[in-house]
Each structure stands twice: as structure tokens, then as C-alpha cells.
Short mmCIF file of C-alpha atoms in Angstrom, two decimals:
data_model
loop_
_atom_site.label_atom_id
_atom_site.label_comp_id
_atom_site.label_asym_id
_atom_site.label_seq_id
_atom_site.Cartn_x
_atom_site.Cartn_y
_atom_site.Cartn_z
CA MET A 1 10.53 -11.34 -15.21
CA THR A 2 7.19 -12.59 -13.94
CA ASP A 3 8.27 -15.68 -12.06
CA ARG A 4 9.38 -14.03 -8.82
CA ALA A 5 9.46 -15.47 -5.32
CA LEU A 6 7.04 -12.95 -3.75
CA TRP A 7 3.60 -14.44 -2.83
CA HIS A 8 1.18 -11.56 -2.95
CA GLY A 9 -1.54 -11.21 -0.38
CA GLN A 10 -5.16 -11.81 -1.31
CA ALA A 11 -4.10 -12.77 -4.81
CA HIS A 12 -4.64 -15.36 -7.56
CA MET A 13 -0.96 -15.69 -8.13
CA PRO A 14 -0.88 -16.70 -11.84
CA THR A 15 -2.93 -13.58 -12.56
CA SER A 16 -0.85 -11.35 -10.28
CA GLN A 17 2.46 -12.53 -11.78
CA ALA A 18 1.18 -11.93 -15.33
CA GLN A 19 -0.28 -8.46 -14.55
CA ARG A 20 2.10 -7.26 -11.78
CA LEU A 21 2.31 -3.52 -11.31
CA VAL A 22 5.45 -2.46 -9.56
CA VAL A 23 5.35 0.91 -7.74
CA THR A 24 8.79 2.53 -7.37
CA ASP A 25 8.14 6.15 -6.27
CA GLY A 26 5.48 8.27 -4.61
CA ASP A 27 4.96 12.01 -4.28
CA GLY A 28 1.91 13.44 -2.67
CA ALA A 29 -1.13 11.76 -4.37
CA TRP A 30 0.92 10.40 -7.25
CA LEU A 31 2.80 7.22 -7.91
CA THR A 32 5.46 6.18 -10.45
CA THR A 33 5.77 2.58 -11.71
CA SER A 34 8.72 0.57 -12.84
CA ASP A 35 7.85 1.11 -16.52
CA GLY A 36 7.68 4.93 -15.98
CA ARG A 37 3.99 5.48 -15.79
CA ARG A 38 2.68 8.28 -13.45
CA LEU A 39 -0.53 7.28 -11.68
CA LEU A 40 -2.97 9.17 -9.34
CA ASP A 41 -3.30 6.98 -6.24
CA ALA A 42 -7.11 6.80 -5.90
CA THR A 43 -6.93 4.20 -3.14
CA ALA A 44 -4.30 5.71 -0.79
CA SER A 45 -2.58 2.40 -1.20
CA LEU A 46 -4.62 0.04 1.18
CA TRP A 47 -6.69 2.99 2.61
CA HIS A 48 -3.81 4.38 4.54
CA ALA A 49 -1.62 7.06 2.69
CA ASN A 50 -3.61 9.86 4.31
CA VAL A 51 -0.89 12.49 4.35
CA GLY A 52 0.43 11.43 0.83
CA HIS A 53 3.56 9.75 -0.37
CA GLY A 54 7.26 10.92 -0.02
CA ARG A 55 7.18 13.08 3.14
CA GLU A 56 10.76 13.93 3.93
CA ARG A 57 9.78 15.12 7.37
CA ILE A 58 8.44 11.71 8.33
CA ALA A 59 11.45 9.90 6.87
CA ARG A 60 13.70 12.16 8.94
CA ALA A 61 11.80 11.34 12.06
CA ALA A 62 12.48 7.67 11.45
CA TYR A 63 16.17 8.31 10.68
CA GLU A 64 16.69 10.37 13.76
CA GLN A 65 15.00 7.80 16.01
CA MET A 66 17.00 4.93 14.51
CA ARG A 67 20.26 6.80 15.14
CA ARG A 68 19.29 7.19 18.74
CA LEU A 69 17.53 3.92 19.35
CA GLU A 70 15.91 1.76 16.62
CA THR A 71 13.64 0.12 19.22
CA TYR A 72 13.40 -1.66 22.51
CA HIS A 73 10.44 -3.92 23.47
CA VAL A 74 7.70 -3.00 25.87
CA PHE A 75 7.26 -6.34 27.65
CA GLY A 76 7.27 -6.62 31.36
CA ARG A 77 8.72 -3.45 32.95
CA PHE A 78 10.53 -2.24 29.82
CA ALA A 79 9.51 0.67 27.68
CA ASN A 80 10.83 3.25 25.29
CA GLU A 81 10.03 7.00 25.18
CA PRO A 82 8.33 7.19 21.82
CA ALA A 83 5.96 4.39 22.80
CA LEU A 84 5.11 6.03 26.19
CA ASP A 85 4.58 9.38 24.54
CA LEU A 86 2.44 7.99 21.74
CA ALA A 87 0.23 5.99 24.06
CA ASP A 88 -0.44 9.14 26.04
CA ARG A 89 -1.17 11.09 22.80
CA LEU A 90 -3.56 8.49 21.51
CA ALA A 91 -5.36 8.35 24.83
CA ASP A 92 -5.88 12.11 24.70
CA LEU A 93 -6.94 12.07 21.06
CA GLY A 94 -9.15 9.06 21.09
CA PRO A 95 -13.01 8.91 21.66
CA VAL A 96 -12.61 7.34 25.11
CA GLN A 97 -12.07 9.17 28.29
CA GLY A 98 -9.36 7.88 30.59
CA GLY A 99 -8.42 4.99 28.34
CA ARG A 100 -5.30 2.88 28.10
CA VAL A 101 -3.41 1.96 24.93
CA MET A 102 -1.80 -1.24 23.71
CA LEU A 103 0.33 -0.88 20.71
CA THR A 104 0.47 -3.43 17.90
CA SER A 105 2.04 -3.88 14.47
CA GLY A 106 -1.08 -3.18 12.46
CA GLY A 107 -4.83 -3.50 12.09
CA SER A 108 -5.17 -7.26 12.06
CA ASP A 109 -3.03 -7.37 15.16
CA SER A 110 -5.37 -4.86 16.87
CA VAL A 111 -8.40 -7.05 15.90
CA ASP A 112 -6.94 -10.19 17.45
CA LEU A 113 -5.81 -8.39 20.58
CA ALA A 114 -9.30 -6.84 21.05
CA CYS A 115 -11.09 -10.18 20.57
CA LYS A 116 -8.84 -11.82 23.13
CA LEU A 117 -9.19 -8.98 25.55
CA VAL A 118 -13.04 -8.96 25.56
CA ARG A 119 -13.05 -12.62 26.33
CA ARG A 120 -10.50 -12.20 29.08
CA HIS A 121 -12.64 -9.36 30.48
CA TRP A 122 -15.68 -11.60 30.85
CA GLN A 123 -13.66 -14.45 32.33
CA LEU A 124 -12.47 -12.09 35.03
CA GLU A 125 -16.04 -10.86 35.49
CA GLY A 126 -17.01 -14.40 36.38
CA ARG A 127 -19.05 -14.78 33.27
CA PRO A 128 -17.12 -17.46 31.38
CA GLU A 129 -20.03 -18.14 29.02
CA LYS A 130 -19.58 -14.76 27.33
CA THR A 131 -17.19 -15.73 24.51
CA VAL A 132 -19.06 -14.95 21.26
CA VAL A 133 -17.86 -12.06 19.12
CA VAL A 134 -20.53 -10.62 16.90
CA SER A 135 -19.74 -8.84 13.60
CA ARG A 136 -21.69 -7.56 10.67
CA GLU A 137 -22.29 -9.17 7.32
CA THR A 138 -19.81 -7.86 4.66
CA ALA A 139 -17.53 -6.67 7.42
CA TYR A 140 -13.74 -6.90 7.10
CA HIS A 141 -11.56 -7.06 10.24
CA GLY A 142 -8.20 -8.23 8.86
CA LEU A 143 -6.98 -11.82 8.20
CA HIS A 144 -5.41 -13.01 11.44
CA GLY A 145 -7.07 -15.87 13.31
CA PHE A 146 -9.87 -13.85 14.96
CA GLY A 147 -10.10 -11.50 11.93
CA THR A 148 -10.71 -14.41 9.69
CA SER A 149 -13.23 -15.95 12.05
CA ILE A 150 -15.39 -12.84 12.32
CA ALA A 151 -15.15 -11.85 8.72
CA GLY A 152 -18.53 -10.94 7.17
CA LEU A 153 -17.14 -11.76 3.76
CA PRO A 154 -17.69 -15.53 3.49
CA TYR A 155 -14.84 -16.08 1.02
CA ASN A 156 -12.34 -14.81 3.67
CA ARG A 157 -13.69 -17.15 6.32
CA GLU A 158 -14.18 -20.42 4.32
CA GLY A 159 -11.74 -23.03 3.26
CA TYR A 160 -10.09 -23.88 6.52
CA GLY A 161 -11.96 -27.06 7.57
CA SER A 162 -14.53 -25.40 9.82
CA ALA A 163 -17.16 -22.78 9.67
CA SER A 164 -14.97 -20.54 11.61
CA LEU A 165 -11.35 -20.87 12.89
CA VAL A 166 -12.54 -19.55 16.27
CA PRO A 167 -15.97 -21.13 16.69
CA GLU A 168 -17.70 -18.57 18.94
CA THR A 169 -18.65 -16.02 16.31
CA LEU A 170 -21.93 -14.70 14.90
CA ARG A 171 -22.68 -12.37 11.98
CA ILE A 172 -25.75 -10.00 11.94
CA PRO A 173 -27.31 -7.97 9.09
CA ALA A 174 -25.15 -4.96 8.35
CA HIS A 175 -27.87 -2.42 7.75
CA ASP A 176 -31.14 -3.63 9.07
CA LEU A 177 -31.25 -2.84 12.75
CA GLY A 178 -34.52 -4.62 13.36
CA ALA A 179 -33.30 -7.84 11.79
CA ALA A 180 -29.96 -7.57 13.61
CA LEU A 181 -31.60 -7.16 17.07
CA ALA A 182 -34.07 -9.88 16.39
CA GLN A 183 -31.24 -12.32 15.53
CA LEU A 184 -29.32 -11.30 18.65
CA ASP A 185 -32.45 -11.81 20.80
CA ALA A 186 -32.96 -15.22 19.20
CA PHE A 187 -29.31 -16.16 19.82
CA GLY A 188 -29.30 -14.96 23.37
CA THR A 189 -26.89 -12.32 24.55
CA ASP A 190 -25.92 -14.06 27.66
CA ARG A 191 -23.13 -15.60 25.58
CA VAL A 192 -22.07 -12.50 23.65
CA ALA A 193 -18.87 -10.97 24.67
CA ALA A 194 -18.79 -8.09 22.18
CA ILE A 195 -20.10 -6.59 19.09
CA ILE A 196 -17.49 -5.37 16.62
CA LEU A 197 -18.26 -2.91 13.82
CA GLU A 198 -16.77 -0.54 11.29
CA PRO A 199 -18.54 2.80 11.41
CA VAL A 200 -18.19 2.89 7.66
CA ILE A 201 -17.82 -0.49 6.06
CA GLY A 202 -14.69 -0.21 3.85
CA THR A 203 -13.49 -3.35 2.03
CA GLY A 204 -17.08 -4.76 2.15
CA GLY A 205 -18.00 -2.18 -0.48
CA VAL A 206 -17.86 1.30 1.12
CA PHE A 207 -21.18 1.51 2.98
CA GLY A 208 -21.94 4.35 5.32
CA PRO A 209 -24.27 3.64 8.26
CA VAL A 210 -28.04 3.49 7.80
CA GLU A 211 -29.65 6.26 9.98
CA GLY A 212 -30.26 4.92 13.43
CA TYR A 213 -28.38 1.64 12.91
CA LEU A 214 -25.15 2.42 14.87
CA GLU A 215 -27.08 4.21 17.64
CA GLY A 216 -29.50 1.34 17.97
CA LEU A 217 -26.82 -1.32 18.12
CA GLN A 218 -24.90 0.67 20.65
CA ALA A 219 -28.00 1.09 22.84
CA PHE A 220 -28.64 -2.61 22.64
CA ALA A 221 -25.00 -3.44 23.70
CA GLN A 222 -25.23 -1.06 26.63
CA GLU A 223 -28.64 -2.51 27.72
CA ARG A 224 -27.49 -6.13 27.45
CA ASP A 225 -24.10 -5.78 29.02
CA VAL A 226 -22.12 -6.43 25.83
CA LEU A 227 -18.91 -4.69 25.02
CA LEU A 228 -18.81 -2.42 21.88
CA VAL A 229 -15.56 -2.63 19.85
CA VAL A 230 -15.29 -0.01 17.05
CA ASP A 231 -12.95 -0.83 14.25
CA GLU A 232 -11.46 2.53 13.16
CA VAL A 233 -8.55 1.00 11.25
CA ILE A 234 -9.78 2.72 8.08
CA THR A 235 -11.85 5.62 9.45
CA GLY A 236 -9.52 6.67 12.21
CA PHE A 237 -7.23 9.73 11.86
CA GLY A 238 -9.45 11.85 9.69
CA ARG A 239 -11.04 9.72 6.85
CA THR A 240 -14.58 10.73 7.94
CA GLY A 241 -13.67 14.44 8.39
CA VAL A 242 -13.13 14.19 12.12
CA MET A 243 -10.26 12.45 13.90
CA PHE A 244 -12.38 9.36 14.66
CA ALA A 245 -15.72 8.31 13.13
CA SER A 246 -16.93 7.48 16.62
CA GLU A 247 -17.17 11.23 17.22
CA ARG A 248 -19.18 11.74 14.00
CA TYR A 249 -21.60 9.01 14.85
CA ALA A 250 -21.74 9.63 18.65
CA LEU A 251 -20.38 6.18 19.56
CA GLU A 252 -19.11 5.31 22.99
CA PRO A 253 -16.79 2.42 22.41
CA ASP A 254 -15.28 0.08 24.97
CA LEU A 255 -12.44 -0.58 22.59
CA VAL A 256 -11.22 1.39 19.57
CA LEU A 257 -9.01 -0.25 16.99
CA MET A 258 -6.47 1.87 15.13
CA ALA A 259 -3.82 1.36 12.42
CA LYS A 260 -3.41 2.72 8.81
CA GLY A 261 -3.77 6.42 9.22
CA LEU A 262 -1.87 6.34 12.53
CA THR A 263 1.37 6.42 10.44
CA SER A 264 -0.13 6.91 7.03
CA GLY A 265 1.65 3.71 6.17
CA TYR A 266 5.11 5.09 6.70
CA ALA A 267 5.68 2.30 9.28
CA PRO A 268 3.57 -0.71 10.39
CA LEU A 269 1.90 0.26 13.59
CA GLY A 270 -1.54 -0.20 15.22
CA ALA A 271 -3.16 0.35 18.57
CA VAL A 272 -6.11 -0.57 20.71
CA LEU A 273 -7.56 2.16 22.94
CA VAL A 274 -9.28 0.48 25.95
CA ALA A 275 -11.90 2.18 28.15
CA PRO A 276 -11.55 2.14 31.94
CA ARG A 277 -14.45 -0.29 32.26
CA VAL A 278 -12.11 -2.97 30.71
CA ALA A 279 -8.57 -1.64 31.48
CA ASP A 280 -8.66 -0.42 35.01
CA ARG A 281 -8.60 -3.79 36.73
CA PHE A 282 -5.35 -4.60 35.03
CA PHE A 283 -3.67 -1.41 36.47
CA ASP A 284 -5.07 -1.36 40.03
CA GLY A 285 -3.57 -3.12 42.97
CA ASP A 286 -0.92 -5.65 43.78
CA ASP A 287 -3.28 -8.46 42.91
CA ALA A 288 -4.18 -7.04 39.47
CA PRO A 289 -4.46 -9.88 36.80
CA MET A 290 -2.29 -9.95 33.78
CA PHE A 291 -3.37 -9.84 30.12
CA ARG A 292 -0.88 -12.28 28.59
CA HIS A 293 -0.62 -10.69 25.16
CA GLY A 294 2.19 -8.97 23.39
CA LEU A 295 4.02 -8.58 20.14
CA THR A 296 7.83 -8.36 19.47
CA TYR A 297 7.27 -5.04 17.68
CA SER A 298 4.48 -3.53 19.69
CA GLY A 299 5.65 -0.20 20.77
CA HIS A 300 8.39 -0.19 18.17
CA ALA A 301 10.26 3.00 18.92
CA THR A 302 10.81 4.06 15.28
CA ALA A 303 7.33 3.28 14.22
CA CYS A 304 6.07 5.37 17.14
CA ALA A 305 8.31 8.27 16.14
CA VAL A 306 6.89 7.97 12.64
CA ALA A 307 3.32 8.06 14.09
CA HIS A 308 4.22 11.27 16.03
CA ALA A 309 5.57 12.97 12.86
CA ASN A 310 2.52 11.86 10.84
CA LEU A 311 0.07 13.16 13.50
CA ASP A 312 1.94 16.51 13.59
CA VAL A 313 1.50 16.78 9.76
CA LEU A 314 -2.19 16.02 10.07
CA GLU A 315 -2.67 18.65 12.73
CA GLU A 316 -0.42 21.39 11.48
CA GLU A 317 -1.65 21.25 7.89
CA GLY A 318 -5.32 20.91 8.82
CA LEU A 319 -5.64 17.73 6.82
CA VAL A 320 -8.54 16.32 8.79
CA GLU A 321 -10.54 19.47 8.02
CA ARG A 322 -9.41 19.15 4.40
CA ALA A 323 -10.71 15.60 4.33
CA ALA A 324 -14.05 16.93 5.58
CA HIS A 325 -14.13 19.46 2.74
CA LEU A 326 -13.07 16.86 0.10
CA GLU A 327 -15.91 14.59 1.18
CA LYS A 328 -18.48 16.73 -0.52
CA VAL A 329 -16.24 17.37 -3.56
CA LEU A 330 -15.93 13.58 -4.06
CA ALA A 331 -19.53 12.95 -3.50
CA ASP A 332 -20.45 15.52 -6.09
CA ALA A 333 -17.77 14.23 -8.54
CA VAL A 334 -18.98 10.62 -8.45
CA GLN A 335 -22.70 11.20 -8.33
CA PRO A 336 -23.08 11.51 -12.12
CA LEU A 337 -21.65 7.94 -12.35
CA ALA A 338 -24.93 6.65 -10.90
CA ASP A 339 -26.56 7.34 -14.28
CA HIS A 340 -24.05 5.31 -16.23
CA PRO A 341 -25.73 2.16 -17.68
CA LEU A 342 -22.81 0.02 -16.36
CA VAL A 343 -23.07 1.27 -12.76
CA HIS A 344 -25.32 -0.47 -10.31
CA GLU A 345 -24.80 1.93 -7.44
CA VAL A 346 -22.61 4.80 -6.21
CA ARG A 347 -21.98 5.10 -2.43
CA ALA A 348 -20.44 8.37 -1.12
CA GLY A 349 -20.98 10.96 1.49
CA ALA A 350 -19.85 9.08 4.70
CA GLY A 351 -16.29 10.40 4.61
CA PHE A 352 -13.67 11.10 2.00
CA LEU A 353 -14.19 7.77 0.32
CA ALA A 354 -16.56 6.24 -2.22
CA GLY A 355 -17.53 3.02 -3.85
CA VAL A 356 -18.73 2.67 -7.45
CA GLN A 357 -20.39 -0.69 -7.86
CA VAL A 358 -20.27 -1.95 -11.41
CA VAL A 359 -23.10 -4.17 -12.82
CA ASP A 360 -22.43 -7.90 -12.66
CA GLU A 361 -22.13 -8.18 -16.43
CA VAL A 362 -18.84 -6.27 -16.45
CA ARG A 363 -15.81 -7.26 -14.36
CA GLY A 364 -14.79 -4.55 -12.06
CA ASP A 365 -11.23 -5.71 -12.36
CA ASP A 366 -11.27 -4.94 -16.03
CA VAL A 367 -12.64 -1.43 -15.37
CA ALA A 368 -9.96 -0.82 -12.81
CA GLN A 369 -7.22 -1.90 -15.25
CA GLU A 370 -8.62 0.43 -17.80
CA CYS A 371 -8.47 3.24 -15.17
CA VAL A 372 -4.81 2.42 -14.58
CA ARG A 373 -4.14 2.54 -18.33
CA ARG A 374 -5.69 6.04 -18.27
CA GLY A 375 -3.50 7.19 -15.28
CA VAL A 376 -5.68 6.56 -12.16
CA LEU A 377 -4.94 3.67 -9.89
CA THR A 378 -7.91 2.11 -8.35
CA ARG A 379 -9.00 -1.54 -7.56
CA THR A 380 -11.97 -3.71 -6.99
CA ILE A 381 -13.25 -4.59 -3.60
CA HIS A 382 -16.35 -6.58 -2.54
CA ALA A 383 -19.49 -6.64 -4.70
CA ASN A 384 -17.65 -5.66 -7.86
CA THR A 385 -17.08 -2.20 -6.40
CA LEU A 386 -14.34 0.28 -7.44
CA GLN A 387 -12.55 1.67 -4.35
CA ILE A 388 -12.05 5.45 -4.14
CA CYS A 389 -10.18 6.63 -1.11
CA PRO A 390 -7.49 9.18 -2.07
CA PRO A 391 -4.85 10.84 0.16
CA PHE A 392 -6.00 14.00 2.00
CA VAL A 393 -3.55 16.04 -0.05
CA THR A 394 -5.31 15.28 -3.29
CA THR A 395 -6.58 18.47 -4.94
CA GLU A 396 -10.17 19.08 -5.94
CA ASP A 397 -9.20 18.85 -9.61
CA GLU A 398 -7.53 15.51 -8.95
CA VAL A 399 -10.61 14.21 -7.15
CA ARG A 400 -12.76 15.17 -10.20
CA LEU A 401 -10.10 13.51 -12.41
CA VAL A 402 -10.69 10.22 -10.58
CA ALA A 403 -14.45 10.37 -11.40
CA THR A 404 -14.08 11.36 -14.96
CA THR A 405 -11.52 8.62 -15.57
CA VAL A 406 -13.82 6.02 -14.16
CA ALA A 407 -16.59 7.30 -16.50
CA ASP A 408 -14.21 7.23 -19.45
CA ALA A 409 -13.03 3.70 -18.58
CA LEU A 410 -16.71 2.51 -18.26
CA ASP A 411 -17.44 3.92 -21.71
CA THR A 412 -14.94 1.42 -23.28
CA PHE A 413 -17.11 -1.54 -22.27
#
């Protein structure tokens, strides 16, 4: 039955209903569909199934927490123990010393929270003109109000009656530091509240940073009194071979956005780690201001218990280190694809993820469908690019299988 009520996200619904792929089971790096096919999950679902599918330990953590207390909100003076413990754990793990943590329901929530908070910060600093949030071309920061507004993918931002849902936004070149700084200088940074960036651009096509770009943009932000927001929704919790990409690229963020790998998708949960420069004023003194923001399910006790179990698995099984090892395995496996006549470019080596950009004359969606027919689940992201981002439990042979399957699929066109 194709005519079902579910409205898929980011979907052309007539196509999605006609070609719907229903996943029913998962085990490690593998999935089973409703028609009985077994598929290697080359995308870790939406970049998040880091510890693999079907972890009984994580399911039991959710069950035990629900039996005790499914959740209780964290508004006002209320809290629950899993939320308190997780916030402390993230503050210790994260790339910010002495930070505070606000919990959310996912990555898009974290983006909206951060964009509101940087504007609130400058209002309290007595600099109300600093409202503009700068992002990079081809960037993806979710699809909530602010995320839509700062999107570097035009098709995600357009179609709502204005150039940007929130008007105070600006996009800069994603890889050319000189051009980016020149544009910022011309615009005038007196109005800029923050620069937000992904250390490795994900949905925008899997682009690692050009040498010197991140460091240069960070130095500019520090010199011009602009906050730096690092979106680690995809890169956080091991995808780049360290717990956070900010460590790998020597970034010193004022805010760090987290989600996806925080629970490996076993529960919807996100977080924003906030440096003392921004957070301290809200914690100090009887006259401390309030940040009037919150979500019904922020600090959800069961989701936080799931996050603890997921982080335990990452640490005890050495999966972050495994991702670092598999980064080279994947880069070596996909490199021969660069010579295929139907491949425009292969991008790998900035973590355990890769993008294979197919030439414009061939639809990447058709190649992805052929991969599925051959037993490997991938999908197309920006610039006609096949996404490869497997779970950390994927074996070396399975990583190579992804690459050879893409090659075999391309050979059919």
C-alpha cells in the first residue's frame, strides 16, 4: 500500500510513496527491510547510528529508566538525575573548559537555541546592533526557524516569502578564507553576533576544511569580538576520530552544538555546550538575567539515560579510536572511484565519512537506488553526491564492500 498518511521529511511525496523503503530491523551495521532484504547501512541512518543498530544494553537502559521515572521536566527549579549527570558528563567531555550545558531534543533544536542565545548575549552586553548570524555557503544547520534562515543550501532557505525567515543572516564562502574575510570586512562586523560552522561540512557534500580556513576564521572572530559557534551535530562523539572535531582542528568555540552521536539515534536528544564567556552571567548573583528558552522534552530522563549508555559503549569498546582507524580504510577504499568516468570528485580523509560526487549527466539518486539493489544503502546529498558515513562497528571488509558496490552500480550507467 503506497497511499499512507505519513508525510516524509525532505521528500517529493509522489516519488517517496512510489519508492518507499521500509526498514524493520537493525543489527550492527546491517538493516532488514519489510520485503526481507538485508542492507549494509552506509549512511548510519541520518549520520547518527555510530554504535550500530540493535544494542540491547542501550534498550535496557531506557527500560530501567522508564520503570523508575520516564521523565520530569527541567524548567525552573526542577530537574531529574539523568539530566544533571549527563550535563556534567558533557561539560567534562566537551572542548570547552568550565562550560554549561542546555539539553534539547535534537540538532535543529540546538541550532535555534544557540542562535537565540548569541543574540541575547549581545543584548546583555549593551550591543543590541549585534544580531547577524554568519554561516557558510553549502552549510546545513537543520530546518527549524533559525536553521532554515542560516542555511547555506539555497533550496532549504527559499520559498517562504522572504530571503530569510530570520532576516539578520549572512553567508560567506565555505572554503576561500580570503574571500570570506573580505566579505565580512565589507559587511562590517559591528553587526555580527556569531559565526556558525561545521568543522566538516556534511549534508552540503562532505567537505573537509581547507588548510588554514577554520583557524583563520576563528582568529578573525576573536579579533573582532564575534562569537564562534561550532556545529558538531554530525562530527561530535567520534566521527572525526576524536570525541569532537574541535579538538582535531584546534578550535576554541564559544558554543558547541551536539546531537546525533550523543545517543547514536536511540533517543532524540541534543545539547548546547556554552563557554563561561556567555554562560557565567546567567549563573552569578541574585540579579542574574534569565534566558527564556526551554523545550518540554529538554533533559528528558530516558533520553539522557540512553545517552549515558551510548557514551559508555563508545568508551568501553574504543569506538572513537576505531573510527580514526576506519577513516584511512574508507579513504583508501573510495579513492579508486575518482578514476571512474562517471565520478566528478571523491572527498574523504576528514573523518570516517566520504562523499562521492557523480557527474551531472547521471542522477545520483539512480546510482543510490542501484546500490540498494546490490545490498548497500546509501543516498544522495547536495551536489549529486553519494553519502558514505557507516557506523563505527562496520568491519574493514564491509567498508570496502561499500566502495566496490558504488563502483559496480556506476558501471551499470
